[in-house]
Amino acid sequence: MNKKTKTIIWIVVAVLIVGVVAFLLTDILTAANALDFSEFRQKILDGEIVKVYANAFVWTGEAYDSAGNVIKSYTTNAPSIHYYADWAAFEAELTALNGGNPVPLAIEFADPNAGSALSNLFPLISIAIVALVFFLLMRQMTGGNAKAMSIGKTKAHVQSNLKVRFSDVAGAEEEKEELQEVVEFLKSPKKFAELGARIPAGVLLVGPPGTGKTLFAKAVAGEAGVPFFSVSGSDFVEMYVGVGASRVRDLFEVAKKNQPCIIFIDEIDAVGRRRGAGLGGGHDEREQTLNQILVQMDGFESNDGIIVMAATNRADILDPALLRPGRFDRQINVNLPDVKGREQILKVHARNKPIAPDVNFKTVARITAGFSGAELANLLNEAAILAARAGKKLIGNHELYEGINKVLMGPQKKSRVVTESDKRCTAYHEAGHAILACLCKHCDPVHEVTIIPRGNAAGYTMTRPETDDMDVSYNKLIDNICMTLGGRVAEELVIHDVTTGASSDLQKVSSLARRMVTQWGMSDKLGLVAYDSDQPVFMGMEYGHSERTYSQETASAIDNEVRRLISEAHERATKLLQENRSILDNMSRVLVERETIYNEEVAMLMKGASYTEVIAYMDGADDTRRENPFAFVTTPSSEHIVADDTENTTK
Ligand code: ADP
Ligand code: MG
Ligand code: ZN
């Protein structure tokens, strides 16, 4: 049900309630000693009622005692307007009923317009109330609309003289080049118009959250020195009926008066999703808004000085109509930054921060594969806060390293009370992860193992990829599943019981295995078919709308394959940990004692070093490593650089 019908139903209900109440009220008041008209007439014939006061609605008959006092009064609904006009007809009727003898009766007609009787007013009052309610409702509705529209006007905020420049957006050189054209057009639209060049009406920025799409749009406006009208798709969603569309109209209207300029629609997927998707109904508002955007974009000539930019995380769910020529016909993919990009982003955000001279952003960039620009900015901010809290003048490696961990896993919870047995359990769990990460050759190297709680995790094993490999192989996935199950397996082997601590591990494992089967065609049984479109549910709009395109049998075959992958990995993990039980025991003992170990200790333990040897090494080791937690980051043999979306931190 959409908002329009809801409002209408609301009004109808209100009117009905008011009407019913008014009628009940009239009835109660007049029903006091109301008679049927025939009963009333009988009382006249009986001689009981000797006087009648009549108005258009009610007749009141009075009975008198011998002294001439009113002893009783009766009412009845006025029989018919006819008697008004022709009192004689009623007299004749009475005479006929009385066997030809005239009946003595005095009758007084009230002026039909005077309405002296109170009941006279009730119908009028109820009509008035209904009308009033209606009027108020209408006023409130239009009033609401008016307010929303004014919100619309202010919410699409305009920024002129934006200070953001391309130099503030680090990395992403190709994207900048593509956008440079847009900047030049905005700077001098005439030049392009004279040559008849068709400039894209719309530019769609597509990329994961935090990759700088909004920043890019602003930078284009800043570089071109034009006003920047921005509005977010999600603003339209919580709108009153019909306001989304009118807001779009307003936005374009204002923009047209400020050419050249940029209109930026952030999160366009909130309104721009494929029409007719979902459960039907309830989409009217969104569709009207979307239609209005399309209409407006068609409405201006390509050589008008307006460029519409929009940002989304996913272009695949957008309505195809949006992507047609003349609309968002240019797509720019903004990806997660590669090693070089990360280094540049770190440098951009370090511009106004005092950084210790021994900090090497190359190294920081290397172990932050998969971080978005926003996460890198956040990392530096966390580091700055830590340095300030520690009373330092410069941000050092220590703070940066802690910043990375904080962005990855949430803040350390050193003060959380942990019992000895919990500690032991966590130590075994993490040692299980770490050992399997070392034993499975496709896993990323282990940088740190800790049982200090952080975020929701009781401890964690930090592995970071050495390169930015984007494509993940079957073997790497299988090894990752095995490693992720390591924590649970260690608990099974040692504690002979399992804890709830592995729940996020299990979630990760299940989703990896399921995607291997349904998306990446990595199961022979199901073949090279993509079964799931992996569409997340947006804003609760598509509940119950599953995109399943396969049969029940296929569904259960998928389940079986997922289970097979996981149970094979579980067997392998169990076997590996059983074979290396002494390493598992040693590592967890060291962890219980020291809480955090780094790659060197892990390597020693894997080579068979005993508990005492490792503790002795840790006591003897010079502390430079702890001064610079990045010391372990080695230069990878091959520097091939692509974006990476694997996140290899395991609880
Ligand atoms: P998106 O719109 O893609 O979700 P934003 O543009 O809002 O991302 O980026 C959020 C913040 O992250 C920016 O304000 C900026 O501080 C930082 N950031 C993201 N990408 C970059 C980049 N390439 N260079 C510099 N800073 C960036
Ligand atoms: Mg954004
Ligand atoms: Zn775990």
XYZ file of C-alpha atoms and ligand atoms in Angstrom:
680
model
C 0.000 0.000 0.000
C 1.477 3.329 -0.871
C 1.208 6.607 0.925
C -1.524 8.021 -1.290
C -4.008 5.219 -0.676
C -3.083 5.197 2.983
C -3.988 8.860 3.308
C -7.271 8.349 1.486
C -8.225 5.439 3.704
C -7.311 7.505 6.696
C -9.663 10.293 5.627
C -12.534 7.894 4.910
C -12.161 6.286 8.316
C -12.098 9.668 10.029
C -15.231 10.809 8.201
C -17.044 7.597 9.048
C -16.171 7.865 12.718
C -17.320 11.458 12.937
C -20.528 10.633 11.061
C -21.381 7.660 13.243
C -20.706 9.589 16.420
C -22.871 12.487 15.266
C -25.739 10.209 14.338
C -25.543 8.263 17.578
C -25.622 11.533 19.448
C -28.738 12.738 17.594
C -30.400 9.428 18.151
C -29.673 9.273 21.848
C -30.948 12.772 22.434
C -34.146 12.369 20.481
C -34.798 8.780 21.482
C -35.688 9.953 25.013
C -39.446 9.437 24.518
C -39.652 9.090 20.800
C -42.630 7.347 19.273
C -43.472 5.874 15.935
C -45.550 8.267 13.931
C -48.506 5.862 14.044
C -48.220 5.594 17.843
C -47.983 9.349 18.075
C -51.101 9.674 15.923
C -52.929 7.128 18.089
C -52.192 9.251 21.148
C -53.803 12.186 19.338
C -56.822 10.068 18.499
C -56.990 8.886 22.125
C -57.113 12.499 23.161
C -53.970 12.248 25.215
C -51.969 14.590 23.032
C -53.880 17.783 22.585
C -51.189 20.075 21.351
C -48.409 19.547 18.801
C -45.423 21.704 18.104
C -44.042 20.819 14.729
C -40.933 21.682 12.808
C -39.446 20.201 9.678
C -37.814 17.336 11.570
C -39.559 16.652 14.829
C -43.109 16.866 16.170
C -43.516 17.300 19.861
C -46.892 16.399 21.335
C -47.983 17.482 24.814
C -50.448 15.945 27.225
C -52.071 18.077 29.913
C -53.751 17.367 33.221
C -57.084 18.890 34.159
C -55.339 21.953 35.555
C -53.729 22.623 32.187
C -50.150 21.618 33.147
C -48.016 19.632 30.807
C -47.689 16.143 32.249
C -46.037 14.405 29.372
C -44.430 15.207 26.091
C -43.815 12.888 23.195
C -41.726 13.274 20.082
C -41.792 11.664 16.713
C -39.972 12.209 13.499
C -41.909 14.550 11.304
C -43.971 12.308 9.032
C -43.658 14.195 5.833
C -43.101 17.663 4.621
C -46.537 17.347 3.085
C -48.307 18.216 6.371
C -46.470 21.428 6.544
C -48.001 22.640 3.396
C -51.390 21.212 4.048
C -52.389 20.992 7.688
C -55.977 20.370 6.546
C -54.977 17.096 4.958
C -53.671 15.831 8.294
C -56.887 16.995 10.016
C -58.926 15.133 7.418
C -56.844 12.025 7.944
C -57.424 12.201 11.711
C -61.164 12.747 11.226
C -61.382 9.755 8.908
C -59.517 7.567 11.391
C -61.825 8.741 14.174
C -64.902 7.502 12.315
C -65.853 10.861 10.824
C -65.698 12.865 14.073
C -63.209 15.735 14.097
C -60.354 15.391 16.611
C -59.614 18.399 18.798
C -55.948 19.259 18.268
C -53.956 22.425 18.337
C -50.882 22.407 16.139
C -48.200 25.029 15.964
C -45.703 25.042 13.172
C -42.308 26.373 13.907
C -40.707 28.525 11.299
C -38.837 25.851 9.359
C -35.774 28.096 9.197
C -35.710 28.997 12.871
C -34.779 25.513 14.085
C -35.763 26.232 17.638
C -35.515 22.613 18.686
C -31.995 21.526 19.549
C -32.335 18.328 17.592
C -32.964 20.497 14.627
C -29.313 21.374 14.673
C -27.768 17.944 14.940
C -27.666 17.031 11.293
C -26.238 20.440 10.572
C -23.662 20.083 13.328
C -22.553 16.676 12.154
C -22.204 17.900 8.606
C -20.215 20.832 9.888
C -17.925 18.568 11.901
C -17.318 16.290 8.956
C -16.577 19.263 6.764
C -14.233 20.704 9.353
C -12.314 17.468 9.768
C -12.048 17.145 6.043
C -10.821 20.677 5.731
C -8.226 20.173 8.461
C -6.994 16.970 6.907
C -6.678 18.553 3.513
C -4.884 21.480 4.980
C -2.531 19.266 6.903
C -1.802 17.254 3.797
C -1.074 20.164 1.592
C 0.698 21.851 4.467
C 2.897 18.779 4.868
C 3.558 18.790 1.204
C 4.483 22.374 1.232
C 6.878 21.784 4.077
C 8.455 18.796 2.395
C 8.922 20.784 -0.733
C 10.676 23.507 1.111
C 12.855 20.851 2.741
C 13.454 19.640 -0.775
C 14.709 23.002 -1.781
C 17.047 23.399 1.119
C 18.195 19.783 1.291
C 19.657 19.736 -2.165
C 22.437 21.862 -0.951
C 24.478 24.018 -3.174
C 28.145 24.530 -2.729
C 29.934 27.041 -4.832
C 33.653 27.664 -4.636
C 34.435 24.123 -3.570
C 38.018 23.870 -2.416
C 38.427 20.229 -3.392
C 40.830 19.627 -6.270
C 42.016 16.578 -8.140
C 45.194 16.749 -6.091
C 43.119 15.892 -3.035
C 42.103 12.640 -4.667
C 45.118 10.409 -4.574
C 45.820 7.497 -6.877
C 43.114 6.890 -9.459
C 44.992 8.606 -12.264
C 42.888 7.040 -15.022
C 39.672 8.175 -13.406
C 41.044 11.690 -13.153
C 41.883 11.667 -16.832
C 38.399 10.600 -17.771
C 36.921 13.312 -15.616
C 39.286 15.939 -16.927
C 37.162 16.094 -20.069
C 34.104 16.898 -17.990
C 36.009 19.629 -16.211
C 37.054 21.216 -19.488
C 33.540 21.139 -20.805
C 32.214 22.836 -17.699
C 34.901 25.469 -17.916
C 33.993 26.441 -21.454
C 30.861 24.778 -22.750
C 30.811 27.080 -25.780
C 34.026 25.700 -27.196
C 32.529 22.228 -27.309
C 29.158 23.419 -28.545
C 30.691 25.239 -31.483
C 32.366 22.084 -32.652
C 29.160 20.133 -32.198
C 30.741 17.795 -29.709
C 28.268 15.750 -27.724
C 29.184 15.813 -24.089
C 27.818 13.116 -21.815
C 24.738 14.265 -19.966
C 25.473 12.020 -17.064
C 28.527 10.455 -15.493
C 28.046 7.486 -13.227
C 30.717 6.730 -10.654
C 30.659 3.080 -9.663
C 32.710 1.596 -6.872
C 32.766 0.149 -3.379
C 32.030 2.439 -0.412
C 34.786 4.755 0.687
C 36.682 4.796 -2.579
C 36.224 8.521 -3.046
C 33.244 8.768 -5.398
C 31.747 11.714 -3.560
C 35.183 13.239 -3.309
C 35.658 12.878 -7.058
C 32.374 14.599 -7.864
C 33.325 17.488 -5.633
C 36.780 17.655 -7.135
C 35.271 17.988 -10.606
C 33.143 20.914 -9.426
C 36.135 22.396 -7.634
C 38.430 22.091 -10.633
C 35.855 23.579 -12.978
C 34.857 26.241 -10.476
C 31.139 25.606 -10.930
C 28.351 25.262 -8.337
C 27.741 21.783 -6.974
C 24.148 20.744 -6.310
C 24.081 17.548 -4.342
C 21.277 15.368 -3.172
C 21.261 11.809 -1.913
C 19.070 9.078 -3.337
C 18.127 8.007 0.129
C 16.666 11.469 0.799
C 13.962 10.688 -1.725
C 12.962 7.478 -0.073
C 11.471 8.915 3.086
C 9.417 11.431 1.191
C 5.770 12.373 1.190
C 3.615 11.426 -1.741
C 4.710 12.987 -4.966
C 7.419 15.055 -3.376
C 10.333 13.063 -4.722
C 9.372 13.906 -8.270
C 8.722 17.555 -7.569
C 11.968 17.802 -5.709
C 13.813 16.481 -8.715
C 12.013 19.042 -10.862
C 12.974 21.845 -8.480
C 16.556 20.672 -8.395
C 16.896 20.740 -12.157
C 15.066 24.037 -12.370
C 17.471 25.720 -9.983
C 20.413 24.081 -11.681
C 19.289 25.393 -15.074
C 19.425 28.908 -13.702
C 22.992 28.327 -12.521
C 24.627 26.891 -15.592
C 27.274 25.660 -15.920
C 27.004 23.437 -12.870
C 27.049 19.910 -11.561
C 24.117 18.027 -10.148
C 25.313 15.173 -7.980
C 22.954 12.363 -6.993
C 24.665 10.272 -4.347
C 23.540 6.681 -3.718
C 21.406 6.727 -6.815
C 20.601 3.039 -6.344
C 18.129 4.049 -3.641
C 15.830 5.484 -6.310
C 17.342 4.109 -9.463
C 16.802 0.424 -8.978
C 15.241 -1.548 -11.775
C 11.576 -0.669 -11.982
C 9.027 -3.359 -11.329
C 11.413 -5.311 -9.145
C 10.312 -6.499 -5.762
C 6.927 -7.304 -4.371
C 4.869 -4.858 -6.387
C 3.167 -1.882 -4.794
C 4.985 0.504 -2.536
C 7.350 1.422 -5.317
C 5.244 4.180 -6.805
C 7.102 6.931 -5.075
C 10.505 5.657 -6.036
C 9.430 5.051 -9.608
C 7.936 8.497 -9.956
C 11.165 9.984 -8.701
C 13.179 7.881 -11.093
C 10.879 8.749 -13.992
C 11.246 12.416 -13.179
C 15.030 12.109 -13.214
C 14.816 10.468 -16.630
C 12.405 13.088 -17.936
C 14.597 15.913 -16.695
C 17.734 14.413 -18.157
C 16.022 14.014 -21.503
C 14.782 17.559 -21.252
C 18.049 19.336 -21.583
C 20.220 19.598 -24.581
C 23.538 17.891 -24.319
C 25.171 21.231 -24.787
C 23.468 22.827 -21.846
C 26.042 23.478 -19.226
C 24.725 20.929 -16.768
C 26.401 17.650 -16.024
C 24.637 15.172 -13.829
C 26.931 12.990 -11.809
C 25.764 10.068 -9.738
C 27.402 7.536 -7.478
C 26.492 3.964 -6.671
C 28.061 0.852 -5.217
C 26.515 -1.315 -7.858
C 25.652 -0.485 -11.414
C 24.126 -3.887 -12.088
C 20.984 -3.205 -10.091
C 20.250 0.120 -11.743
C 17.348 0.503 -14.118
C 18.655 0.034 -17.643
C 16.801 3.179 -18.686
C 19.243 5.190 -16.591
C 22.184 3.910 -18.561
C 20.829 4.687 -22.017
C 22.564 7.213 -24.254
C 21.736 10.762 -23.257
C 21.483 9.795 -19.642
C 24.251 8.195 -17.582
C 26.042 7.069 -20.672
C 29.472 7.358 -19.172
C 30.498 5.010 -16.418
C 33.649 5.429 -14.407
C 34.721 2.597 -12.174
C 36.400 3.762 -9.017
C 38.244 0.820 -7.554
C 39.896 0.076 -4.264
C 43.377 1.588 -4.378
C 46.412 -0.515 -5.227
C 49.692 -0.373 -3.321
C 50.773 2.823 -5.040
C 47.361 4.372 -4.649
C 47.300 3.524 -0.956
C 50.679 5.112 -0.447
C 49.519 8.290 -2.178
C 46.266 8.418 -0.246
C 48.188 8.009 3.008
C 50.454 10.858 1.965
C 47.536 13.110 1.053
C 45.963 12.576 4.428
C 49.278 12.932 6.235
C 49.776 16.386 4.722
C 48.599 18.229 7.776
C 49.768 15.728 10.380
C 53.197 15.574 12.026
C 54.648 12.225 10.996
C 57.772 10.731 12.573
C 60.724 10.658 10.145
C 61.152 6.880 10.324
C 57.636 6.202 9.049
C 57.640 4.640 5.630
C 54.267 4.843 3.946
C 55.353 2.300 1.353
C 55.407 -0.296 4.091
C 52.121 0.805 5.576
C 50.587 0.650 2.106
C 51.907 -2.847 1.599
C 50.113 -4.393 4.527
C 46.858 -2.532 3.988
C 45.722 -4.407 0.900
C 41.962 -4.171 0.601
C 41.676 -0.905 2.514
C 39.539 1.769 0.895
C 40.522 5.409 0.788
C 38.105 6.131 3.608
C 39.647 3.384 5.733
C 43.122 4.731 5.104
C 41.994 8.204 6.106
C 40.424 6.659 9.179
C 43.625 4.760 10.000
C 45.635 7.973 10.000
C 43.058 9.687 12.126
C 43.117 6.863 14.683
C 46.894 7.010 14.727
C 46.790 10.753 15.352
C 44.355 10.278 18.217
C 46.557 7.595 19.763
C 49.636 9.769 19.493
C 47.837 12.675 21.089
C 46.574 10.491 23.913
C 50.089 9.203 24.528
C 51.309 12.796 24.696
C 53.539 12.429 21.642
C 54.469 15.194 19.254
C 54.767 12.958 16.199
C 52.776 10.076 14.799
C 55.029 7.024 14.735
C 54.967 3.494 13.383
C 53.500 2.233 16.576
C 50.407 4.364 16.289
C 50.002 3.576 12.598
C 50.193 -0.136 13.288
C 47.637 0.137 16.050
C 45.493 2.238 13.699
C 45.501 -0.569 11.148
C 44.422 -3.087 13.758
C 41.737 -0.770 15.005
C 40.289 -0.244 11.556
C 40.407 -3.980 10.918
C 39.138 -5.291 14.208
C 37.920 -2.461 16.406
C 39.678 -1.103 19.485
C 41.706 -3.248 21.853
C 39.878 -4.230 25.003
C 42.759 -4.716 27.376
C 40.647 -4.219 30.448
C 38.077 -6.843 29.621
C 38.193 -9.434 32.389
C 39.216 -12.775 30.989
C 39.361 -15.898 33.131
C 42.371 -18.224 32.943
C 40.358 -20.947 31.259
C 38.933 -18.554 28.686
C 42.434 -17.339 28.010
C 43.666 -20.870 27.454
C 40.750 -21.610 25.190
C 41.354 -18.458 23.118
C 45.059 -19.255 22.952
C 44.384 -22.691 21.499
C 41.822 -21.253 19.114
C 44.202 -18.630 17.741
C 47.145 -21.023 17.671
C 44.967 -23.332 15.585
C 44.375 -20.551 13.042
C 48.021 -19.511 13.003
C 49.453 -23.013 12.572
C 47.105 -23.869 9.732
C 47.881 -20.552 8.079
C 51.535 -21.596 8.113
C 50.882 -25.164 6.995
C 48.545 -24.390 4.121
C 50.804 -23.026 1.453
C 48.237 -20.751 -0.179
C 47.446 -18.839 2.988
C 48.832 -15.367 3.575
C 51.724 -15.047 6.009
C 50.926 -14.595 9.679
C 51.957 -11.246 11.077
C 50.592 -11.362 14.553
C 48.710 -13.664 16.874
C 47.088 -12.203 19.932
C 44.667 -13.119 22.678
C 44.035 -9.530 23.695
C 40.355 -8.933 22.975
C 39.599 -6.428 20.252
C 36.173 -5.345 19.053
C 33.938 -8.368 19.343
C 36.777 -10.837 19.019
C 38.398 -12.585 21.963
C 41.676 -12.675 20.059
C 42.828 -12.736 16.482
C 45.344 -13.940 14.007
C 46.410 -11.281 11.586
C 47.451 -12.403 8.183
C 48.015 -9.934 5.404
C 48.425 -10.684 1.731
C 51.842 -10.029 0.254
C 50.522 -8.753 -3.024
C 47.295 -7.229 -4.228
C 46.099 -10.321 -6.045
C 42.545 -9.744 -7.105
C 41.754 -13.201 -8.365
C 41.574 -15.809 -5.704
C 42.263 -19.353 -6.783
C 40.418 -22.489 -5.798
C 43.390 -23.670 -3.776
C 43.670 -20.407 -1.920
C 39.988 -20.525 -1.019
C 40.209 -24.117 0.164
C 43.250 -23.259 2.275
C 41.463 -20.226 3.678
C 38.496 -22.340 4.707
C 40.846 -24.829 6.329
C 42.688 -22.077 8.207
C 39.477 -20.429 9.321
C 38.227 -23.722 10.730
C 41.527 -24.102 12.629
C 40.272 -22.297 15.708
C 37.254 -24.520 16.116
C 39.273 -27.664 15.397
C 41.863 -26.786 18.036
C 39.070 -26.389 20.581
C 37.663 -29.776 19.623
C 41.042 -31.469 19.921
C 42.207 -29.940 23.155
C 39.279 -28.751 25.183
C 37.049 -31.610 23.974
C 34.289 -29.124 23.910
C 33.490 -26.209 21.668
C 32.766 -22.609 22.476
C 30.603 -20.036 20.790
C 33.765 -18.110 19.944
C 33.922 -19.652 16.496
C 30.598 -18.352 15.230
C 32.020 -15.668 12.987
C 34.586 -18.154 11.666
C 31.775 -20.496 10.746
C 29.853 -17.736 9.052
C 32.868 -16.808 6.997
C 33.508 -20.418 6.057
C 29.909 -21.027 5.017
C 29.716 -17.938 2.889
C 33.037 -18.703 1.186
C 32.025 -22.273 0.446
C 28.604 -21.231 -0.813
C 30.033 -18.638 -3.128
C 32.552 -21.162 -4.444
C 29.672 -23.410 -5.421
C 27.073 -20.928 -6.583
C 29.055 -18.034 -7.991
C 32.478 -19.146 -8.991
C 31.666 -22.507 -10.573
C 34.161 -24.332 -8.364
C 32.139 -27.473 -7.823
C 32.249 -30.231 -10.454
C 28.837 -31.478 -9.413
C 27.070 -28.220 -10.160
C 29.221 -27.124 -13.021
C 29.955 -23.721 -14.382
C 26.634 -22.153 -13.601
C 26.142 -19.034 -11.528
C 23.151 -19.755 -9.355
C 22.922 -16.776 -7.098
C 22.808 -13.214 -8.193
C 23.950 -12.302 -4.693
C 21.645 -9.324 -4.482
C 21.499 -7.846 -1.048
C 18.177 -6.712 0.320
C 17.836 -2.961 0.073
C 16.026 -0.985 2.737
C 13.620 -3.810 3.443
C 11.959 -3.219 0.121
C 12.457 -6.646 -1.265
C 11.697 -8.864 1.633
C 10.514 -12.244 0.582
C 11.668 -11.562 -2.896
C 14.242 -14.216 -3.466
C 15.895 -14.384 -6.797
C 16.085 -18.117 -6.829
C 15.993 -19.381 -10.330
C 16.714 -23.024 -9.674
C 14.797 -26.044 -8.488
C 14.469 -27.551 -5.063
C 16.779 -30.388 -6.091
C 19.453 -27.979 -7.203
C 19.071 -26.139 -3.901
C 19.721 -29.285 -1.961
C 22.577 -30.251 -4.272
C 24.112 -26.870 -3.499
C 23.683 -27.447 0.203
C 25.331 -30.841 -0.096
C 28.279 -29.464 -2.009
C 28.758 -26.642 0.489
C 28.665 -29.143 3.299
C 31.102 -31.421 1.501
C 33.621 -28.620 0.972
C 33.440 -27.638 4.611
C 33.619 -31.128 6.025
C 36.591 -32.010 3.813
C 38.353 -28.888 5.042
C 37.427 -29.792 8.592
C 38.952 -33.258 8.210
C 42.100 -31.820 6.731
C 42.396 -29.245 9.521
C 41.907 -31.910 12.160
C 44.559 -34.135 10.606
C 47.076 -31.299 10.297
C 46.600 -30.126 13.861
C 46.765 -33.661 15.241
C 50.060 -34.186 13.443
C 51.386 -30.937 14.853
C 49.928 -31.208 18.305
C 53.179 -30.281 20.068
C 53.438 -27.032 18.097
C 49.830 -26.276 19.019
C 50.548 -26.846 22.718
C 53.736 -24.771 22.654
C 52.205 -21.879 20.809
C 49.208 -21.637 23.083
C 51.413 -21.758 26.148
C 53.480 -18.882 24.804
C 50.289 -16.991 23.988
C 48.861 -17.456 27.469
C 52.156 -16.200 28.888
C 52.836 -13.307 26.498
C 49.404 -12.558 24.956
C 50.821 -11.393 21.617
C 53.419 -13.012 19.379
C 54.738 -11.875 16.016
C 55.893 -13.585 12.863
C 59.368 -14.450 14.195
C 58.058 -16.396 17.155
C 55.515 -18.078 14.960
C 58.295 -19.140 12.596
C 60.392 -20.467 15.500
C 57.493 -22.443 16.884
C 56.714 -23.890 13.480
C 60.303 -25.116 13.265
C 59.812 -26.960 16.564
C 61.175 -24.507 19.128
C 60.041 -25.270 22.676
C 58.124 -22.998 25.009
C 61.231 -22.072 27.027
C 63.273 -21.368 23.897
C 60.662 -18.975 22.571
C 60.208 -17.209 25.885
C 63.977 -16.859 26.202
C 64.163 -15.484 22.679
C 61.417 -12.985 23.422
C 63.177 -11.843 26.575
C 66.488 -11.545 24.786
C 65.227 -10.043 21.546
C 66.054 -6.411 21.260
C 62.938 -4.406 21.287
C 63.421 -2.580 18.034
C 60.787 -4.792 16.506
C 58.268 -3.618 18.994
C 59.418 -0.077 18.353
C 58.659 -0.620 14.694
C 55.932 -3.151 14.172
C 56.374 -2.829 10.423
C 59.883 -4.280 10.515
C 58.557 -7.678 9.532
C 56.980 -6.468 6.323
C 59.129 -7.915 3.613
C 59.364 -6.731 0.058
C 57.488 -9.189 -2.083
C 59.500 -10.806 -4.833
C 57.183 -9.734 -7.615
C 55.562 -6.363 -7.389
C 52.505 -6.963 -9.397
C 49.905 -4.596 -8.336
C 46.178 -4.966 -8.635
C 43.349 -4.164 -6.314
C 42.447 -6.776 -3.765
C 39.197 -7.445 -2.019
C 40.138 -10.308 0.202
C 40.083 -9.674 3.867
C 42.228 -12.140 5.658
C 41.803 -11.345 9.249
C 40.402 -14.213 11.168
C 38.958 -14.125 14.569
P 32.402 7.165 -1.401
O 31.561 8.316 -1.811
O 33.023 6.428 -2.552
O 31.756 6.240 -0.438
P 33.898 9.245 -0.191
O 34.173 10.088 -1.349
O 32.786 9.666 0.693
O 33.657 7.741 -0.641
O 35.228 9.060 0.629
C 35.270 9.176 2.016
C 36.578 9.759 2.442
O 37.647 8.869 2.179
C 36.922 11.016 1.701
O 36.379 12.123 2.322
C 38.442 11.028 1.782
O 38.857 11.573 3.018
C 38.799 9.569 1.781
N 39.204 9.120 0.460
C 38.598 8.156 -0.265
N 39.236 7.957 -1.431
C 40.254 8.818 -1.451
C 41.298 9.105 -2.391
N 41.402 8.459 -3.553
N 42.185 10.054 -2.058
C 42.107 10.722 -0.907
N 41.162 10.503 0.015
C 40.242 9.563 -0.237
Mg 29.782 8.760 -0.901
Zn 38.598 -17.890 15.044
